[in-house]
Tab-separated table of C-alpha atoms in Angstrom:
chain	number	residue	atom	x	y	z
A	1	UNK	CA	77.261	80.679	87.588
A	2	UNK	CA	79.409	80.282	90.210
A	3	UNK	CA	78.610	76.766	90.765
A	4	UNK	CA	79.926	76.468	87.172
A	5	UNK	CA	82.906	78.096	87.808
A	6	UNK	CA	83.710	75.735	90.704
A	7	UNK	CA	83.338	72.707	88.646
A	8	UNK	CA	86.117	74.001	86.113
A	9	UNK	CA	89.484	71.723	85.820
A	10	UNK	CA	91.336	74.792	87.312
A	11	UNK	CA	89.227	74.725	90.571
A	12	UNK	CA	88.653	78.096	92.223
A	13	UNK	CA	91.764	79.431	90.246
A	14	UNK	CA	90.319	79.524	86.751
A	15	UNK	CA	91.690	81.415	83.639
A	16	UNK	CA	89.843	84.449	82.759
A	17	UNK	CA	87.015	84.476	79.970
A	18	UNK	CA	87.996	87.295	77.466
A	19	UNK	CA	84.922	89.525	77.153
A	20	UNK	CA	84.266	93.411	75.771
A	21	UNK	CA	82.050	94.024	78.260
A	22	UNK	CA	82.577	97.647	79.502
A	23	UNK	CA	82.890	98.919	75.963
A	24	UNK	CA	85.261	101.116	74.190
A	25	UNK	CA	85.604	103.360	77.004
A	26	UNK	CA	86.634	100.884	79.561
A	27	UNK	CA	90.431	101.250	79.206
A	28	UNK	CA	90.096	104.879	79.562
A	29	UNK	CA	87.795	104.302	82.570
A	30	UNK	CA	90.522	102.063	84.504
A	31	UNK	CA	93.295	104.793	83.713
A	32	UNK	CA	90.916	107.560	85.253
A	33	UNK	CA	90.897	105.382	88.485
A	34	UNK	CA	94.245	105.243	88.458
A	35	UNK	CA	94.899	108.556	88.177
A	36	UNK	CA	92.471	109.421	91.031
A	37	UNK	CA	94.433	106.750	93.491
A	38	UNK	CA	97.470	109.051	92.143
A	39	UNK	CA	95.664	112.175	92.961
A	40	UNK	CA	94.101	110.944	96.284
A	41	UNK	CA	98.288	110.256	97.466
A	42	UNK	CA	99.570	113.437	96.149
A	43	UNK	CA	97.125	116.545	96.672
A	44	UNK	CA	97.080	118.969	99.442
A	45	UNK	CA	94.047	120.813	98.250
A	46	UNK	CA	91.945	123.666	99.892
A	47	UNK	CA	88.944	121.740	102.030
A	48	UNK	CA	86.438	122.971	99.807
A	49	UNK	CA	88.052	121.187	97.029
A	50	UNK	CA	88.433	118.302	99.209
A	51	UNK	CA	84.628	118.496	99.766
A	52	UNK	CA	83.739	118.707	96.277
A	53	UNK	CA	85.898	115.744	95.256
A	54	UNK	CA	84.344	113.738	98.024
A	55	UNK	CA	80.764	114.735	96.776
A	56	UNK	CA	81.742	113.691	93.316
A	57	UNK	CA	83.240	110.388	94.190
A	58	UNK	CA	80.318	109.571	96.453
A	59	UNK	CA	78.070	110.331	93.118
A	60	UNK	CA	80.552	108.004	91.272
A	61	UNK	CA	80.380	105.044	93.845
A	62	UNK	CA	76.646	105.476	93.786
A	63	UNK	CA	76.297	105.439	89.802
A	64	UNK	CA	78.511	102.156	89.746
A	65	UNK	CA	77.263	100.291	92.687
A	66	UNK	CA	73.783	98.565	91.150
A	67	UNK	CA	76.330	97.147	88.641
A	68	UNK	CA	78.841	95.178	91.141
A	69	UNK	CA	79.471	91.607	89.889
A	70	UNK	CA	81.507	88.597	91.227
A	71	UNK	CA	85.044	87.680	89.651
A	72	UNK	CA	83.749	85.774	87.037
A	73	UNK	CA	81.176	88.234	85.485
A	74	UNK	CA	83.269	91.850	85.911
A	75	UNK	CA	85.270	92.873	83.166
A	76	UNK	CA	88.541	93.749	85.224
A	77	UNK	CA	91.213	91.176	84.406
A	78	UNK	CA	89.049	89.869	81.349
A	79	UNK	CA	89.669	92.525	79.003
A	80	UNK	CA	92.570	90.994	77.203
A	81	UNK	CA	92.598	93.739	74.585
A	82	UNK	CA	93.762	96.014	77.556
A	83	UNK	CA	97.035	96.481	79.546
A	84	UNK	CA	97.169	93.929	82.440
A	85	UNK	CA	93.895	92.715	81.156
A	86	UNK	CA	92.169	95.892	82.640
A	87	UNK	CA	92.625	94.937	86.165
A	88	UNK	CA	93.234	98.030	88.636
A	89	UNK	CA	94.887	95.789	90.982
A	90	UNK	CA	98.112	95.198	88.733
A	91	UNK	CA	101.133	97.253	88.876
A	92	UNK	CA	101.383	99.017	85.197
A	93	UNK	CA	103.859	96.405	83.409
A	94	UNK	CA	104.695	94.763	79.672
A	95	UNK	CA	106.183	91.572	79.402
A	96	UNK	CA	107.774	89.184	76.602
A	97	UNK	CA	108.971	85.925	76.299
A	98	UNK	CA	112.604	86.140	74.729
A	99	UNK	CA	114.375	83.917	72.674
A	100	UNK	CA	116.524	82.573	75.211
A	101	UNK	CA	113.555	81.544	77.188
A	102	UNK	CA	113.149	83.989	79.691
A	103	UNK	CA	110.578	86.474	80.530
A	104	UNK	CA	111.730	90.521	80.315
A	105	UNK	CA	109.934	93.730	80.364
A	106	UNK	CA	109.383	96.831	82.234
A	107	UNK	CA	107.272	98.054	85.211
A	108	UNK	CA	106.433	101.711	86.519
A	109	UNK	CA	105.020	102.323	89.906
A	110	UNK	CA	103.050	105.271	90.297
A	111	UNK	CA	102.560	108.129	92.924
A	112	UNK	CA	99.924	105.762	94.684
A	113	UNK	CA	102.661	103.373	95.354
A	114	UNK	CA	104.754	105.545	97.464
A	115	UNK	CA	106.095	104.281	100.568
A	116	UNK	CA	108.135	107.290	101.407
A	117	UNK	CA	110.815	109.692	100.644
A	118	UNK	CA	110.540	108.957	96.801
A	119	UNK	CA	110.741	105.240	97.518
A	120	UNK	CA	107.921	102.241	96.457
A	121	UNK	CA	106.193	100.854	99.232
A	122	UNK	CA	107.836	97.275	99.763
A	123	UNK	CA	104.429	95.556	99.478
A	124	UNK	CA	103.996	97.062	96.239
A	125	UNK	CA	107.341	95.435	95.253
A	126	UNK	CA	105.899	92.128	96.363
A	127	UNK	CA	102.852	92.475	94.385
A	128	UNK	CA	104.678	92.882	91.444
A	129	UNK	CA	107.468	89.989	91.560
A	130	UNK	CA	104.147	87.631	92.382
A	131	UNK	CA	102.851	89.122	89.348
A	132	UNK	CA	106.275	88.742	87.351
A	133	UNK	CA	107.353	85.449	88.748
A	134	UNK	CA	103.836	83.939	88.406
A	135	UNK	CA	103.665	84.839	84.699
A	136	UNK	CA	106.936	83.538	84.441
A	137	UNK	CA	106.200	80.404	85.493
A	138	UNK	CA	103.077	79.786	83.938
A	139	UNK	CA	104.336	81.152	80.540
A	140	UNK	CA	107.755	79.075	80.625
A	141	UNK	CA	106.081	75.668	81.852
A	142	UNK	CA	103.011	76.033	79.848
A	143	UNK	CA	100.974	75.445	83.397
A	144	UNK	CA	97.776	77.563	83.889
A	145	UNK	CA	96.873	76.111	87.241
A	146	UNK	CA	99.385	77.566	89.809
A	147	UNK	CA	99.435	79.224	93.175
A	148	UNK	CA	102.406	80.891	95.123
A	149	UNK	CA	103.961	78.782	97.713
A	150	UNK	CA	106.233	81.319	98.861
A	151	UNK	CA	108.027	84.454	97.409
A	152	UNK	CA	111.266	86.085	99.080
A	153	UNK	CA	112.150	89.623	98.342
A	154	UNK	CA	115.693	91.196	98.681
A	155	UNK	CA	115.560	94.960	99.083
A	156	UNK	CA	118.851	96.061	97.706
A	157	UNK	CA	118.364	99.753	97.039
A	158	UNK	CA	115.746	102.182	97.111
A	159	UNK	CA	113.139	101.505	94.137
A	160	UNK	CA	112.193	105.029	92.370
A	161	UNK	CA	108.303	105.723	91.875
A	162	UNK	CA	107.408	107.478	88.352
A	163	UNK	CA	110.482	105.854	86.803
A	164	UNK	CA	110.024	102.959	83.883
A	165	UNK	CA	112.221	100.055	85.324
A	166	UNK	CA	113.275	96.843	83.989
A	167	UNK	CA	112.419	93.077	84.955
A	168	UNK	CA	114.487	90.154	83.935
A	169	UNK	CA	112.787	86.593	85.298
A	170	UNK	CA	113.381	82.815	84.496
A	171	UNK	CA	112.522	78.999	85.810
A	172	UNK	CA	115.404	78.002	87.926
A	173	UNK	CA	114.153	74.403	88.028
A	174	UNK	CA	111.111	72.354	88.188
A	175	UNK	CA	110.566	69.148	90.799
A	176	UNK	CA	107.047	67.520	89.795
A	177	UNK	CA	104.704	69.913	90.766
A	178	UNK	CA	107.287	72.468	92.332
A	179	UNK	CA	108.049	75.384	89.747
A	180	UNK	CA	111.046	77.399	91.491
A	181	UNK	CA	111.385	80.818	89.708
A	182	UNK	CA	113.710	83.930	90.092
A	183	UNK	CA	113.768	87.710	88.778
A	184	UNK	CA	115.438	90.961	89.362
A	185	UNK	CA	114.310	94.742	88.821
A	186	UNK	CA	116.488	97.089	87.842
A	187	UNK	CA	117.473	100.882	86.711
A	188	UNK	CA	119.691	100.512	84.097
A	189	UNK	CA	122.556	98.621	85.412
A	190	UNK	CA	121.363	98.997	89.129
A	191	UNK	CA	120.086	96.224	90.700
A	192	UNK	CA	117.293	97.493	93.084
A	193	UNK	CA	115.317	94.159	93.783
A	194	UNK	CA	115.641	90.585	93.570
A	195	UNK	CA	112.963	87.872	94.448
A	196	UNK	CA	112.922	83.916	94.399
A	197	UNK	CA	109.470	82.086	94.541
A	198	UNK	CA	107.862	78.590	94.307
A	199	UNK	CA	104.686	77.924	92.344
A	200	UNK	CA	102.876	74.697	92.633
A	201	UNK	CA	100.779	73.258	89.982
A	202	UNK	CA	96.908	72.525	91.025
A	203	UNK	CA	95.675	69.514	90.854
A	204	UNK	CA	92.342	69.503	88.726
A	205	UNK	CA	89.795	71.112	90.753
A	206	UNK	CA	91.881	72.196	93.494
A	207	UNK	CA	91.235	75.680	94.628
């Protein structure tokens, strides 16, 4: 129940409780939604096709709507066996901790994340860096209860969609509850974007 979660030591920012709800096809369901988002951004279909697609999507929404749940009960973000825990909002990525105490990995923006002229929308880069730097702060300091205090992004070059890009991030310093982190996104040897952020450890019960 929501009341139980509100009393959790993490306050309003509690760690997800792993689940298998959604079954073996939940990952396929998430990928199908992602594919539909890409098509919605890309298609130039005849009017009749768009009408048929809209009808089908409305039927899917009607099928799912009786089962809407709050954030604590939905499998989204709690399927630890799936990429990004099955969270449809996240930018597709994969990360790992390196022997030198950093976080490295790859990310791939889809057609859905297009801004204009083949470039990723700047707001989507903010979402990626918030995820990457938040992960960096949490993993490298061992503190799961943190919130973003600020995030600053320097856009160096156009970031392409539909290409596997590399990121690298680390903790710069820790000052009490404050954790300063920074990272960069690259396409091979070319630096595309870099960012720095401040994360603050939450007090017990703090939202």
